[in-house]
Amino acid sequence: MKLRRNRQRVVPETIVALIDVVFFLLVFFMLIGRMDASSPFEVAPPLALSGADMPAGGVTVSIAQDGALALDGFATDRAAVLAGISARLDVSPQLLIRINAHKDTALRRVMPLISAIEALGAQNVALVVTPAPLP
């Protein structure tokens, strides 16, 4: 009489540890990453004396000190900025448009652009400023 030995069942490897690692990486990159478009050139907004926090979402138009423009972090010209905003306004008429101008940018570079954006039908245009330091 031959006795059979029960074969040991091979336990499949679990992927729970891998899921945990992926989750931690996701959280890590969400914490260190910027969710807002950054400008391809230096923009130091002016100081605010009072104001409220900027709402999230929308489009960011950056204006450098020399008048260079960027739309959502990509350097471009005035016509492309207005075309991009116009296309987004067709989809969402209540779109928030942030104007992120360098603090030393001349108003002659900022105001005509704001007027052109409002002429496209934009209703929510906001100027980005830096909060004043606490005393």
Tab-separated table of C-alpha atoms in Angstrom:
chain	number	residue	atom	x	y	z
A	1	MET	CA	0.000	0.000	0.000
A	2	LYS	CA	1.362	3.335	-1.044
A	3	LEU	CA	0.537	6.354	0.990
A	4	ARG	CA	0.320	9.586	-0.837
A	5	ARG	CA	1.598	12.652	0.665
A	6	ASN	CA	-0.559	15.701	0.290
A	7	ARG	CA	1.107	18.192	-1.927
A	8	GLN	CA	1.689	21.469	-0.262
A	9	ARG	CA	-0.466	24.133	-1.748
A	10	VAL	CA	1.534	26.923	-3.348
A	11	VAL	CA	0.368	30.237	-1.980
A	12	PRO	CA	0.161	32.860	-4.723
A	13	GLU	CA	2.071	36.044	-4.079
A	14	THR	CA	-0.126	38.887	-3.022
A	15	ILE	CA	0.034	42.274	-4.638
A	16	VAL	CA	-1.184	44.110	-1.564
A	17	ALA	CA	2.335	45.346	-0.780
A	18	LEU	CA	2.707	46.637	-4.329
A	19	ILE	CA	-0.606	48.484	-4.106
A	20	ASP	CA	0.564	50.142	-0.885
A	21	VAL	CA	3.787	51.297	-2.519
A	22	VAL	CA	1.928	52.720	-5.525
A	23	PHE	CA	-0.503	54.519	-3.214
A	24	PHE	CA	2.331	56.080	-1.202
A	25	LEU	CA	4.082	57.192	-4.411
A	26	LEU	CA	0.844	58.752	-5.653
A	27	VAL	CA	0.373	60.683	-2.410
A	28	PHE	CA	4.040	61.734	-2.395
A	29	PHE	CA	3.920	63.171	-5.916
A	30	MET	CA	0.600	64.881	-5.244
A	31	LEU	CA	2.126	66.626	-2.231
A	32	ILE	CA	5.309	67.802	-3.935
A	33	GLY	CA	3.823	68.615	-7.337
A	34	ARG	CA	2.333	71.942	-8.339
A	35	MET	CA	-1.262	71.797	-9.452
A	36	ASP	CA	-1.126	75.245	-10.999
A	37	ALA	CA	0.614	76.131	-14.218
A	38	SER	CA	3.964	77.764	-13.683
A	39	SER	CA	5.362	80.465	-15.896
A	40	PRO	CA	8.314	79.798	-18.219
A	41	PHE	CA	9.849	83.053	-16.991
A	42	GLU	CA	10.187	84.796	-13.617
A	43	VAL	CA	7.023	86.487	-12.405
A	44	ALA	CA	6.999	88.208	-9.009
A	45	PRO	CA	3.434	89.483	-8.432
A	46	PRO	CA	2.894	92.815	-6.648
A	47	LEU	CA	2.153	92.945	-2.909
A	48	ALA	CA	-1.475	93.139	-1.831
A	49	LEU	CA	-2.649	95.341	0.990
A	50	SER	CA	-5.845	93.349	1.436
A	51	GLY	CA	-7.765	90.665	-0.398
A	52	ALA	CA	-9.043	87.121	-0.416
A	53	ASP	CA	-7.528	83.804	-1.453
A	54	MET	CA	-7.558	83.050	-5.163
A	55	PRO	CA	-10.139	80.429	-6.176
A	56	ALA	CA	-8.840	77.251	-7.789
A	57	GLY	CA	-9.194	76.293	-11.431
A	58	GLY	CA	-9.336	78.418	-14.526
A	59	VAL	CA	-6.670	79.716	-16.883
A	60	THR	CA	-3.441	81.504	-15.963
A	61	VAL	CA	-1.955	84.178	-18.222
A	62	SER	CA	1.579	85.165	-17.175
A	63	ILE	CA	3.148	88.468	-18.199
A	64	ALA	CA	6.898	88.979	-17.810
A	65	GLN	CA	8.515	92.305	-17.013
A	66	ASP	CA	9.467	92.716	-20.682
A	67	GLY	CA	5.913	91.898	-21.845
A	68	ALA	CA	6.468	88.246	-22.807
A	69	LEU	CA	3.286	86.163	-22.450
A	70	ALA	CA	2.512	82.609	-21.375
A	71	LEU	CA	-0.767	80.691	-21.235
A	72	ASP	CA	-0.950	77.991	-18.560
A	73	GLY	CA	2.827	77.740	-18.361
A	74	PHE	CA	3.621	77.724	-22.089
A	75	ALA	CA	5.314	80.767	-23.628
A	76	THR	CA	3.323	82.115	-26.563
A	77	ASP	CA	2.263	85.334	-28.273
A	78	ARG	CA	-0.755	87.583	-27.696
A	79	ALA	CA	-2.825	86.111	-30.554
A	80	ALA	CA	-2.367	82.558	-29.262
A	81	VAL	CA	-3.252	83.639	-25.704
A	82	LEU	CA	-6.489	85.254	-26.892
A	83	ALA	CA	-7.330	82.273	-29.140
A	84	GLY	CA	-6.767	79.817	-26.278
A	85	ILE	CA	-8.917	81.837	-23.891
A	86	SER	CA	-11.653	82.259	-26.515
A	87	ALA	CA	-11.786	78.497	-27.112
A	88	ARG	CA	-12.085	77.806	-23.385
A	89	LEU	CA	-14.718	80.504	-22.907
A	90	ASP	CA	-16.858	78.803	-25.581
A	91	VAL	CA	-16.894	75.695	-23.370
A	92	SER	CA	-17.192	77.454	-20.003
A	93	PRO	CA	-18.462	81.068	-20.036
A	94	GLN	CA	-17.837	81.437	-16.264
A	95	LEU	CA	-14.145	80.521	-16.648
A	96	LEU	CA	-11.796	82.224	-14.156
A	97	ILE	CA	-8.862	83.932	-15.881
A	98	ARG	CA	-5.884	84.798	-13.682
A	99	ILE	CA	-3.505	87.526	-14.823
A	100	ASN	CA	-0.126	86.811	-13.215
A	101	ALA	CA	1.973	89.874	-14.081
A	102	HIS	CA	5.432	90.673	-12.767
A	103	LYS	CA	5.350	93.462	-10.189
A	104	ASP	CA	7.505	95.727	-12.394
A	105	THR	CA	5.485	95.174	-15.586
A	106	ALA	CA	4.218	98.446	-17.034
A	107	LEU	CA	0.444	98.866	-17.034
A	108	ARG	CA	0.609	99.579	-20.757
A	109	ARG	CA	1.415	95.860	-21.185
A	110	VAL	CA	-1.274	94.578	-18.793
A	111	MET	CA	-4.370	96.731	-19.297
A	112	PRO	CA	-4.782	96.244	-23.083
A	113	LEU	CA	-4.570	92.479	-22.599
A	114	ILE	CA	-7.224	92.563	-19.870
A	115	SER	CA	-9.459	94.682	-22.125
A	116	ALA	CA	-9.014	92.226	-24.995
A	117	ILE	CA	-9.860	89.288	-22.707
A	118	GLU	CA	-12.991	91.049	-21.466
A	119	ALA	CA	-13.949	91.791	-25.091
A	120	LEU	CA	-13.951	88.020	-25.677
A	121	GLY	CA	-16.744	87.754	-23.111
A	122	ALA	CA	-14.747	86.858	-20.000
A	123	GLN	CA	-16.630	87.740	-16.827
A	124	ASN	CA	-14.152	86.529	-14.202
A	125	VAL	CA	-10.723	88.146	-14.613
A	126	ALA	CA	-8.499	88.326	-11.508
A	127	LEU	CA	-5.072	89.852	-10.973
A	128	VAL	CA	-2.719	87.622	-8.982
A	129	VAL	CA	-0.952	89.414	-6.116
A	130	THR	CA	1.350	88.353	-3.301
A	131	PRO	CA	-0.062	88.723	0.222
A	132	ALA	CA	1.651	91.440	2.255
A	133	PRO	CA	3.992	90.078	4.927
A	134	LEU	CA	2.567	89.917	8.423
A	135	PRO	CA	3.985	92.549	10.819
